[in-house]
Amino acid sequence: MKALSAIAANAALSFLILISTFAVTGAQERTCLRGVNIAGAEFGGYEGPYGESYIYPSDATLTWAASRQMTTIRLPFRWERLQSKLHSALDPAELARLKQTVAKAKQHDLTIILDPHNFAEYRDVKIGQGSVTVEAFADFWRKLGSEFSGDPRVLYLLMNEPEGVTATTWFKAAQAAILAIRGVGADNLVLVPGTIWTGASHWFDDQPGGSNAEIFKGIADPANNFAFDIHQYLDADFSGRNATCPRTGDALKALEAVTKWMRQYGYQAHLGEFGGTASHDCLDGLAQVAAYINDQSDVWIGWTAWAAGDWWGDYALSLQPQDSIDTLQMTVLERFMTASDGSRAICGAASN
């Protein structure tokens, strides 16, 4: 996408009207995991050197996140960098970078969602194919799970946006990973995505073996401390790759259907990704989605918008401040970060 400047110029005036139209309600008190993705550690080829191919969040970015009253960040990284060979020990240097980032974020009173940003694959091979077995995936989480075991400020997202695998295959991998995490004594909150990019708009889609809705109603967690990870963009094809957001209404209907499903089965969810450009319809959509999630706090434990990050440059969905000035998207979202009295929201871990 192109730079934000042209779109932002057209949106600025109407934006001033927009932000006053959405009430910030008391329901936010319980929907408390609110923040952004901070991209960078998943960038580049998995063999590229640190500082050239990829980067973890800077101190300045973490400070900015906390200053905007965020309570959480979603931290993408690459499985292949943290575990260079399947079934091997975790890479000491990469693990140290991850742990350092977690420690710095915690200093800012942020909760961290660990996000292996791999789309259900390892070195371009999907989970369940060849050497990338379900057990290999479980082994990865057995090792990573033990590193942050029992830390309530560290949440385990099993995988970013699984795609190219069926719900039945992914269910087996997710279930094995949960059991591996619990097997090392880690009771951290686990976030479980579905397939087809875990989109709310795809939750009920037919696929071989059954839809996400059909398959994942049977997920089991011995610690009973998990929520589903759901994504939903607002553009024409729900990809987040287009400059406008004409399908906010359809996106909200999809979120409503998922919310109903969660209530039916007694589950909770977290909106791990949603986002848009600085066009007026995207700003409007961002506000509507954040307001909806906050208002459905019996189901939704929070949200992380896509995305901040030190290396975004002119990426149209960037939430990273430019020359110390927040983007229009961030200015919209900040109104939904805080509790109803304007203070930083506080919450405990979710459980089902």
mmCIF file of C-alpha atoms in Angstrom:
data_model
loop_
_atom_site.group_PDB
_atom_site.id
_atom_site.type_symbol
_atom_site.label_atom_id
_atom_site.label_comp_id
_atom_site.label_asym_id
_atom_site.label_seq_id
_atom_site.Cartn_x
_atom_site.Cartn_y
_atom_site.Cartn_z
ATOM 1 C CA MET A 1 0.000 0.000 0.000
ATOM 2 C CA LYS A 2 0.953 3.631 -0.419
ATOM 3 C CA ALA A 3 1.899 6.206 2.189
ATOM 4 C CA LEU A 4 -0.698 7.373 4.654
ATOM 5 C CA SER A 5 -0.396 11.067 3.844
ATOM 6 C CA ALA A 6 -2.790 11.347 0.897
ATOM 7 C CA ILE A 7 -5.504 9.281 2.538
ATOM 8 C CA ALA A 8 -5.044 11.024 5.863
ATOM 9 C CA ALA A 9 -5.417 14.454 4.309
ATOM 10 C CA ASN A 10 -8.840 13.554 2.955
ATOM 11 C CA ALA A 11 -9.922 11.968 6.228
ATOM 12 C CA ALA A 12 -8.734 14.534 8.760
ATOM 13 C CA LEU A 13 -11.791 16.791 8.917
ATOM 14 C CA SER A 14 -14.382 14.040 9.058
ATOM 15 C CA PHE A 15 -12.243 12.213 11.608
ATOM 16 C CA LEU A 16 -12.729 15.036 14.109
ATOM 17 C CA ILE A 17 -16.455 14.376 13.925
ATOM 18 C CA LEU A 18 -16.069 10.611 13.980
ATOM 19 C CA ILE A 19 -14.275 10.186 17.279
ATOM 20 C CA SER A 20 -17.008 11.936 19.223
ATOM 21 C CA THR A 21 -19.736 9.553 18.039
ATOM 22 C CA PHE A 22 -18.695 6.383 19.876
ATOM 23 C CA ALA A 23 -19.358 6.112 23.583
ATOM 24 C CA VAL A 24 -16.658 4.593 25.766
ATOM 25 C CA THR A 25 -18.747 2.448 28.071
ATOM 26 C CA GLY A 26 -18.256 0.810 31.422
ATOM 27 C CA ALA A 27 -18.210 -2.598 29.750
ATOM 28 C CA GLN A 28 -14.583 -1.897 28.931
ATOM 29 C CA GLU A 29 -13.616 -2.567 32.519
ATOM 30 C CA ARG A 30 -13.719 -6.333 31.877
ATOM 31 C CA THR A 31 -12.437 -6.293 28.286
ATOM 32 C CA CYS A 32 -8.982 -5.360 29.350
ATOM 33 C CA LEU A 33 -6.374 -6.930 27.034
ATOM 34 C CA ARG A 34 -6.201 -3.983 24.675
ATOM 35 C CA GLY A 35 -3.275 -2.874 22.570
ATOM 36 C CA VAL A 36 -1.462 -3.419 19.299
ATOM 37 C CA ASN A 37 0.664 -5.894 17.438
ATOM 38 C CA ILE A 38 4.279 -4.726 17.296
ATOM 39 C CA ALA A 39 5.736 -6.184 14.124
ATOM 40 C CA GLY A 40 9.390 -6.636 13.226
ATOM 41 C CA ALA A 41 10.677 -9.884 14.715
ATOM 42 C CA GLU A 42 8.797 -11.854 12.032
ATOM 43 C CA PHE A 43 10.246 -9.791 9.159
ATOM 44 C CA GLY A 44 12.679 -11.061 6.530
ATOM 45 C CA GLY A 45 13.908 -14.508 5.596
ATOM 46 C CA TYR A 46 14.439 -16.825 8.520
ATOM 47 C CA GLU A 47 18.181 -17.030 7.838
ATOM 48 C CA GLY A 48 18.684 -13.239 7.809
ATOM 49 C CA PRO A 49 20.810 -11.582 10.515
ATOM 50 C CA TYR A 50 19.306 -9.728 13.442
ATOM 51 C CA GLY A 51 19.246 -5.974 12.952
ATOM 52 C CA GLU A 52 19.261 -6.308 9.162
ATOM 53 C CA SER A 53 16.448 -8.739 8.329
ATOM 54 C CA TYR A 54 14.379 -8.349 11.471
ATOM 55 C CA ILE A 55 14.128 -6.417 14.704
ATOM 56 C CA TYR A 56 12.396 -6.698 18.064
ATOM 57 C CA PRO A 57 10.474 -3.686 19.440
ATOM 58 C CA SER A 58 12.615 -0.778 20.546
ATOM 59 C CA ASP A 59 12.480 0.694 24.028
ATOM 60 C CA ALA A 60 10.914 3.804 22.502
ATOM 61 C CA THR A 61 8.083 1.811 20.942
ATOM 62 C CA LEU A 62 7.347 -0.055 24.173
ATOM 63 C CA THR A 63 7.373 3.238 26.078
ATOM 64 C CA TRP A 64 4.957 4.703 23.532
ATOM 65 C CA ALA A 65 2.617 1.707 23.864
ATOM 66 C CA ALA A 66 2.424 2.067 27.622
ATOM 67 C CA SER A 67 1.958 5.828 27.361
ATOM 68 C CA ARG A 68 -1.162 5.250 25.270
ATOM 69 C CA GLN A 69 -2.702 3.267 28.124
ATOM 70 C CA MET A 70 -2.298 -0.082 26.375
ATOM 71 C CA THR A 71 -2.415 -3.152 28.561
ATOM 72 C CA THR A 72 -1.024 -5.684 26.083
ATOM 73 C CA ILE A 73 1.110 -6.160 22.992
ATOM 74 C CA ARG A 74 1.062 -9.016 20.522
ATOM 75 C CA LEU A 75 4.643 -9.948 19.656
ATOM 76 C CA PRO A 76 5.147 -11.731 16.296
ATOM 77 C CA PHE A 77 8.330 -13.769 15.729
ATOM 78 C CA ARG A 78 9.508 -16.649 13.511
ATOM 79 C CA TRP A 79 9.434 -20.264 14.685
ATOM 80 C CA GLU A 80 12.482 -21.090 12.518
ATOM 81 C CA ARG A 81 14.634 -18.485 14.267
ATOM 82 C CA LEU A 82 13.710 -19.651 17.735
ATOM 83 C CA GLN A 83 14.138 -23.329 16.829
ATOM 84 C CA SER A 84 16.467 -23.675 13.851
ATOM 85 C CA LYS A 85 15.915 -27.445 13.578
ATOM 86 C CA LEU A 86 12.799 -29.387 14.486
ATOM 87 C CA HIS A 87 13.018 -31.118 17.869
ATOM 88 C CA SER A 88 16.221 -29.215 18.699
ATOM 89 C CA ALA A 89 16.842 -26.947 21.658
ATOM 90 C CA LEU A 90 15.696 -23.353 21.338
ATOM 91 C CA ASP A 91 18.340 -21.027 19.920
ATOM 92 C CA PRO A 92 20.014 -19.299 22.897
ATOM 93 C CA ALA A 93 20.590 -15.955 21.169
ATOM 94 C CA GLU A 94 17.067 -15.690 19.791
ATOM 95 C CA LEU A 95 15.520 -16.831 23.048
ATOM 96 C CA ALA A 96 17.549 -14.174 24.855
ATOM 97 C CA ARG A 97 16.176 -11.493 22.506
ATOM 98 C CA LEU A 98 12.642 -12.701 23.093
ATOM 99 C CA LYS A 99 13.101 -12.814 26.855
ATOM 100 C CA GLN A 100 14.687 -9.372 26.904
ATOM 101 C CA THR A 101 11.727 -7.933 25.005
ATOM 102 C CA VAL A 102 9.266 -9.624 27.347
ATOM 103 C CA ALA A 103 11.136 -8.280 30.370
ATOM 104 C CA LYS A 104 11.157 -4.739 28.982
ATOM 105 C CA ALA A 105 7.462 -4.901 28.145
ATOM 106 C CA LYS A 106 6.673 -6.106 31.655
ATOM 107 C CA GLN A 107 8.590 -3.138 33.050
ATOM 108 C CA HIS A 108 5.939 -1.040 31.314
ATOM 109 C CA ASP A 109 3.188 -3.134 32.926
ATOM 110 C CA LEU A 110 2.268 -4.708 29.591
ATOM 111 C CA THR A 111 0.984 -8.230 29.031
ATOM 112 C CA ILE A 112 2.731 -9.977 26.132
ATOM 113 C CA ILE A 113 1.109 -12.328 23.631
ATOM 114 C CA LEU A 114 3.794 -14.575 22.145
ATOM 115 C CA ASP A 115 2.947 -15.038 18.458
ATOM 116 C CA PRO A 116 4.834 -17.544 16.266
ATOM 117 C CA HIS A 117 3.934 -15.803 13.026
ATOM 118 C CA ASN A 118 4.193 -18.818 10.729
ATOM 119 C CA PHE A 119 0.763 -19.507 9.194
ATOM 120 C CA ALA A 120 0.960 -23.183 10.270
ATOM 121 C CA GLU A 121 4.210 -23.898 8.483
ATOM 122 C CA TYR A 122 7.900 -24.398 9.181
ATOM 123 C CA ARG A 123 10.433 -23.644 6.463
ATOM 124 C CA ASP A 124 7.610 -23.516 3.900
ATOM 125 C CA VAL A 125 6.204 -26.940 4.871
ATOM 126 C CA LYS A 126 2.757 -27.082 6.456
ATOM 127 C CA ILE A 127 2.171 -28.720 9.822
ATOM 128 C CA GLY A 128 1.080 -32.295 9.233
ATOM 129 C CA GLN A 129 3.252 -32.732 6.131
ATOM 130 C CA GLY A 130 6.659 -34.405 5.892
ATOM 131 C CA SER A 131 8.906 -33.801 8.872
ATOM 132 C CA VAL A 132 6.717 -30.975 10.209
ATOM 133 C CA THR A 133 4.611 -33.340 12.245
ATOM 134 C CA VAL A 134 2.066 -32.585 14.913
ATOM 135 C CA GLU A 135 4.599 -33.865 17.452
ATOM 136 C CA ALA A 136 7.264 -31.484 16.096
ATOM 137 C CA PHE A 137 4.888 -28.578 16.700
ATOM 138 C CA ALA A 138 4.052 -29.873 20.171
ATOM 139 C CA ASP A 139 7.779 -30.187 20.909
ATOM 140 C CA PHE A 140 8.285 -26.530 20.033
ATOM 141 C CA TRP A 141 5.567 -25.477 22.456
ATOM 142 C CA ARG A 142 6.783 -27.875 25.127
ATOM 143 C CA LYS A 143 10.126 -26.075 25.079
ATOM 144 C CA LEU A 144 8.836 -22.532 24.688
ATOM 145 C CA GLY A 145 6.061 -23.130 27.206
ATOM 146 C CA SER A 146 8.546 -24.071 29.895
ATOM 147 C CA GLU A 147 10.501 -20.823 29.433
ATOM 148 C CA PHE A 148 7.668 -18.567 30.635
ATOM 149 C CA SER A 149 5.774 -21.116 32.707
ATOM 150 C CA GLY A 150 3.436 -19.630 35.277
ATOM 151 C CA ASP A 151 3.972 -16.007 34.246
ATOM 152 C CA PRO A 152 0.458 -14.511 34.026
ATOM 153 C CA ARG A 153 1.800 -11.611 31.966
ATOM 154 C CA VAL A 154 2.875 -13.922 29.124
ATOM 155 C CA LEU A 155 0.153 -15.464 26.950
ATOM 156 C CA TYR A 156 0.747 -18.272 24.473
ATOM 157 C CA LEU A 157 -0.787 -17.809 21.025
ATOM 158 C CA LEU A 158 -0.286 -21.206 19.412
ATOM 159 C CA MET A 159 0.119 -19.929 15.835
ATOM 160 C CA ASN A 160 -0.617 -16.895 13.699
ATOM 161 C CA GLU A 161 -3.325 -17.386 11.067
ATOM 162 C CA PRO A 162 -3.122 -21.082 10.172
ATOM 163 C CA GLU A 163 -3.918 -21.509 6.476
ATOM 164 C CA GLY A 164 -3.450 -24.196 3.875
ATOM 165 C CA VAL A 165 -4.380 -26.871 6.407
ATOM 166 C CA THR A 166 -7.800 -28.272 7.271
ATOM 167 C CA ALA A 167 -9.499 -27.600 10.563
ATOM 168 C CA THR A 168 -9.166 -31.288 11.440
ATOM 169 C CA THR A 169 -5.392 -31.279 10.905
ATOM 170 C CA TRP A 170 -4.924 -27.991 12.711
ATOM 171 C CA PHE A 171 -7.147 -29.146 15.584
ATOM 172 C CA LYS A 172 -4.825 -32.116 16.188
ATOM 173 C CA ALA A 173 -1.802 -29.798 16.239
ATOM 174 C CA ALA A 174 -3.464 -27.254 18.517
ATOM 175 C CA GLN A 175 -4.664 -29.929 20.919
ATOM 176 C CA ALA A 176 -1.207 -31.522 21.052
ATOM 177 C CA ALA A 177 0.398 -28.135 21.722
ATOM 178 C CA ILE A 178 -2.000 -27.382 24.576
ATOM 179 C CA LEU A 179 -1.245 -30.727 26.198
ATOM 180 C CA ALA A 180 2.502 -30.165 25.720
ATOM 181 C CA ILE A 181 2.291 -26.766 27.407
ATOM 182 C CA ARG A 182 0.307 -28.145 30.328
ATOM 183 C CA GLY A 183 2.636 -31.121 30.506
ATOM 184 C CA VAL A 184 5.535 -28.898 31.581
ATOM 185 C CA GLY A 185 3.408 -27.296 34.288
ATOM 186 C CA ALA A 186 2.686 -24.045 32.443
ATOM 187 C CA ASP A 187 -0.773 -22.691 33.262
ATOM 188 C CA ASN A 188 -0.464 -19.544 31.109
ATOM 189 C CA LEU A 189 -3.496 -18.421 29.125
ATOM 190 C CA VAL A 190 -3.395 -20.100 25.701
ATOM 191 C CA LEU A 191 -4.897 -18.485 22.598
ATOM 192 C CA VAL A 192 -6.180 -20.969 20.019
ATOM 193 C CA PRO A 193 -6.718 -19.890 16.384
ATOM 194 C CA GLY A 194 -8.756 -21.657 13.747
ATOM 195 C CA THR A 195 -7.860 -22.162 10.099
ATOM 196 C CA ILE A 196 -8.447 -19.975 7.020
ATOM 197 C CA TRP A 197 -6.468 -17.207 8.725
ATOM 198 C CA THR A 198 -8.740 -17.671 11.777
ATOM 199 C CA GLY A 199 -11.079 -15.086 10.273
ATOM 200 C CA ALA A 200 -14.440 -14.498 11.886
ATOM 201 C CA SER A 201 -15.791 -14.350 8.335
ATOM 202 C CA HIS A 202 -14.496 -17.908 7.753
ATOM 203 C CA TRP A 203 -15.361 -19.507 11.096
ATOM 204 C CA PHE A 204 -18.348 -21.365 9.696
ATOM 205 C CA ASP A 205 -16.955 -22.053 6.204
ATOM 206 C CA ASP A 206 -17.248 -25.614 4.936
ATOM 207 C CA GLN A 207 -13.922 -27.413 4.513
ATOM 208 C CA PRO A 208 -12.898 -31.084 4.310
ATOM 209 C CA GLY A 209 -13.668 -32.687 7.649
ATOM 210 C CA GLY A 210 -15.685 -29.783 9.001
ATOM 211 C CA SER A 211 -15.617 -26.051 9.691
ATOM 212 C CA ASN A 212 -13.731 -24.337 12.492
ATOM 213 C CA ALA A 213 -17.045 -24.025 14.320
ATOM 214 C CA GLU A 214 -17.739 -27.744 14.034
ATOM 215 C CA ILE A 215 -14.250 -28.980 14.862
ATOM 216 C CA PHE A 216 -13.061 -26.590 17.559
ATOM 217 C CA LYS A 217 -16.080 -26.883 19.818
ATOM 218 C CA GLY A 218 -14.324 -30.029 21.049
ATOM 219 C CA ILE A 219 -11.035 -28.413 22.117
ATOM 220 C CA ALA A 220 -9.876 -29.457 25.604
ATOM 221 C CA ASP A 221 -7.509 -27.805 28.066
ATOM 222 C CA PRO A 222 -6.598 -29.521 31.359
ATOM 223 C CA ALA A 223 -5.965 -26.093 32.912
ATOM 224 C CA ASN A 224 -9.222 -24.648 31.542
ATOM 225 C CA ASN A 225 -7.400 -21.417 30.708
ATOM 226 C CA PHE A 226 -7.732 -20.673 27.023
ATOM 227 C CA ALA A 227 -9.514 -18.403 24.566
ATOM 228 C CA PHE A 228 -9.882 -18.449 20.809
ATOM 229 C CA ASP A 229 -7.801 -16.117 18.651
ATOM 230 C CA ILE A 230 -9.959 -14.445 15.980
ATOM 231 C CA HIS A 231 -8.977 -12.013 13.215
ATOM 232 C CA GLN A 232 -11.179 -9.764 11.098
ATOM 233 C CA TYR A 233 -10.307 -7.076 8.571
ATOM 234 C CA LEU A 234 -12.796 -4.676 7.030
ATOM 235 C CA ASP A 235 -11.795 -4.292 3.381
ATOM 236 C CA ALA A 236 -13.358 -5.801 0.262
ATOM 237 C CA ASP A 237 -11.843 -9.284 0.654
ATOM 238 C CA PHE A 238 -11.197 -9.160 4.438
ATOM 239 C CA SER A 239 -7.432 -9.372 3.790
ATOM 240 C CA GLY A 240 -6.280 -6.039 5.207
ATOM 241 C CA ARG A 241 -4.479 -5.315 1.933
ATOM 242 C CA ASN A 242 -6.822 -2.726 0.447
ATOM 243 C CA ALA A 243 -6.997 1.028 0.947
ATOM 244 C CA THR A 244 -10.659 1.286 1.935
ATOM 245 C CA CYS A 245 -13.025 -0.565 4.269
ATOM 246 C CA PRO A 246 -16.371 -1.022 2.492
ATOM 247 C CA ARG A 247 -17.302 -4.208 4.373
ATOM 248 C CA THR A 248 -17.296 -3.092 7.990
ATOM 249 C CA GLY A 249 -20.956 -4.094 8.230
ATOM 250 C CA ASP A 250 -20.210 -7.605 6.987
ATOM 251 C CA ALA A 251 -17.232 -7.852 9.332
ATOM 252 C CA LEU A 252 -19.403 -6.912 12.294
ATOM 253 C CA LYS A 253 -21.997 -9.512 11.291
ATOM 254 C CA ALA A 254 -19.225 -12.119 11.207
ATOM 255 C CA LEU A 255 -18.035 -11.062 14.657
ATOM 256 C CA GLU A 256 -21.606 -11.220 15.933
ATOM 257 C CA ALA A 257 -21.975 -14.786 14.623
ATOM 258 C CA VAL A 258 -18.709 -15.832 16.285
ATOM 259 C CA THR A 259 -19.782 -14.137 19.521
ATOM 260 C CA LYS A 260 -23.028 -16.123 19.479
ATOM 261 C CA TRP A 261 -21.064 -19.350 18.907
ATOM 262 C CA MET A 262 -18.719 -18.557 21.796
ATOM 263 C CA ARG A 263 -21.645 -17.946 24.121
ATOM 264 C CA GLN A 264 -23.346 -21.143 22.994
ATOM 265 C CA TYR A 265 -20.346 -23.255 23.980
ATOM 266 C CA GLY A 266 -19.177 -21.172 26.936
ATOM 267 C CA TYR A 267 -15.957 -19.987 25.304
ATOM 268 C CA GLN A 268 -14.086 -16.687 25.206
ATOM 269 C CA ALA A 269 -12.138 -15.019 22.415
ATOM 270 C CA HIS A 270 -9.501 -12.411 21.703
ATOM 271 C CA LEU A 271 -9.454 -10.311 18.523
ATOM 272 C CA GLY A 272 -5.796 -10.699 17.635
ATOM 273 C CA GLU A 273 -5.795 -8.656 14.427
ATOM 274 C CA PHE A 274 -7.954 -6.015 12.829
ATOM 275 C CA GLY A 275 -6.881 -2.850 11.101
ATOM 276 C CA GLY A 276 -7.308 -0.347 8.324
ATOM 277 C CA THR A 277 -5.870 2.671 6.586
ATOM 278 C CA ALA A 278 -6.553 6.296 7.479
ATOM 279 C CA SER A 279 -9.466 6.503 5.036
ATOM 280 C CA HIS A 280 -12.695 7.702 6.599
ATOM 281 C CA ASP A 281 -14.504 4.394 6.210
ATOM 282 C CA CYS A 282 -11.607 2.526 7.817
ATOM 283 C CA LEU A 283 -11.437 4.940 10.748
ATOM 284 C CA ASP A 284 -15.170 4.535 11.192
ATOM 285 C CA GLY A 285 -14.796 0.761 10.985
ATOM 286 C CA LEU A 286 -11.978 0.624 13.530
ATOM 287 C CA ALA A 287 -14.105 2.537 16.010
ATOM 288 C CA GLN A 288 -17.117 0.297 15.417
ATOM 289 C CA VAL A 289 -15.127 -2.902 15.883
ATOM 290 C CA ALA A 290 -13.328 -1.717 19.028
ATOM 291 C CA ALA A 291 -16.623 -0.535 20.511
ATOM 292 C CA TYR A 292 -18.317 -3.839 19.698
ATOM 293 C CA ILE A 293 -15.574 -5.983 21.221
ATOM 294 C CA ASN A 294 -15.464 -3.863 24.368
ATOM 295 C CA ASP A 295 -19.241 -4.071 24.742
ATOM 296 C CA GLN A 296 -19.273 -7.886 24.450
ATOM 297 C CA SER A 297 -16.881 -8.388 27.332
ATOM 298 C CA ASP A 298 -18.531 -11.570 28.578
ATOM 299 C CA VAL A 299 -17.042 -13.225 25.468
ATOM 300 C CA TRP A 300 -14.207 -10.999 24.279
ATOM 301 C CA ILE A 301 -11.210 -10.598 26.575
ATOM 302 C CA GLY A 302 -9.747 -7.874 24.387
ATOM 303 C CA TRP A 303 -8.090 -6.932 21.123
ATOM 304 C CA THR A 304 -4.782 -6.045 19.511
ATOM 305 C CA ALA A 305 -4.904 -3.896 16.387
ATOM 306 C CA TRP A 306 -2.579 -4.392 13.424
ATOM 307 C CA ALA A 307 0.056 -2.953 13.707
ATOM 308 C CA ALA A 308 2.832 -0.832 15.148
ATOM 309 C CA GLY A 309 6.498 -1.564 14.447
ATOM 310 C CA ASP A 310 9.779 0.291 14.159
ATOM 311 C CA TRP A 311 10.398 -0.641 10.522
ATOM 312 C CA TRP A 312 7.000 -0.013 8.919
ATOM 313 C CA GLY A 313 7.885 3.186 7.093
ATOM 314 C CA ASP A 314 4.947 4.244 4.896
ATOM 315 C CA TYR A 315 2.897 1.047 5.357
ATOM 316 C CA ALA A 316 -0.713 2.189 5.133
ATOM 317 C CA LEU A 317 -1.962 0.219 8.143
ATOM 318 C CA SER A 318 0.891 1.314 10.385
ATOM 319 C CA LEU A 319 0.018 2.451 13.891
ATOM 320 C CA GLN A 320 3.601 3.507 14.599
ATOM 321 C CA PRO A 321 3.879 7.218 15.446
ATOM 322 C CA GLN A 322 5.548 9.334 12.777
ATOM 323 C CA ASP A 323 7.840 12.086 14.064
ATOM 324 C CA SER A 324 6.270 11.538 17.503
ATOM 325 C CA ILE A 325 2.770 12.138 16.095
ATOM 326 C CA ASP A 326 0.181 9.384 16.340
ATOM 327 C CA THR A 327 -1.541 8.164 13.202
ATOM 328 C CA LEU A 328 -5.230 8.889 12.771
ATOM 329 C CA GLN A 329 -5.936 5.183 13.276
ATOM 330 C CA MET A 330 -4.166 5.238 16.626
ATOM 331 C CA THR A 331 -6.008 8.375 17.690
ATOM 332 C CA VAL A 332 -9.287 6.571 17.048
ATOM 333 C CA LEU A 333 -8.238 3.397 18.848
ATOM 334 C CA GLU A 334 -6.788 5.169 21.865
ATOM 335 C CA ARG A 335 -10.293 6.184 22.921
ATOM 336 C CA PHE A 336 -11.112 2.506 23.370
ATOM 337 C CA MET A 337 -7.931 1.533 25.238
ATOM 338 C CA THR A 338 -8.821 2.961 28.615
ATOM 339 C CA ALA A 339 -11.399 2.249 31.280
ATOM 340 C CA SER A 340 -14.538 4.375 31.376
ATOM 341 C CA ASP A 341 -12.952 6.887 33.741
ATOM 342 C CA GLY A 342 -9.969 7.336 31.421
ATOM 343 C CA SER A 343 -7.591 5.287 33.556
ATOM 344 C CA ARG A 344 -5.548 2.318 32.435
ATOM 345 C CA ALA A 345 -7.731 -0.806 32.469
ATOM 346 C CA ILE A 346 -6.828 -3.595 34.881
ATOM 347 C CA CYS A 347 -7.884 -7.216 34.637
ATOM 348 C CA GLY A 348 -6.989 -10.749 35.603
ATOM 349 C CA ALA A 349 -6.455 -13.807 33.424
ATOM 350 C CA ALA A 350 -9.436 -15.163 31.562
ATOM 351 C CA SER A 351 -10.640 -18.696 32.093
ATOM 352 C CA ASN A 352 -13.476 -20.745 30.702
#
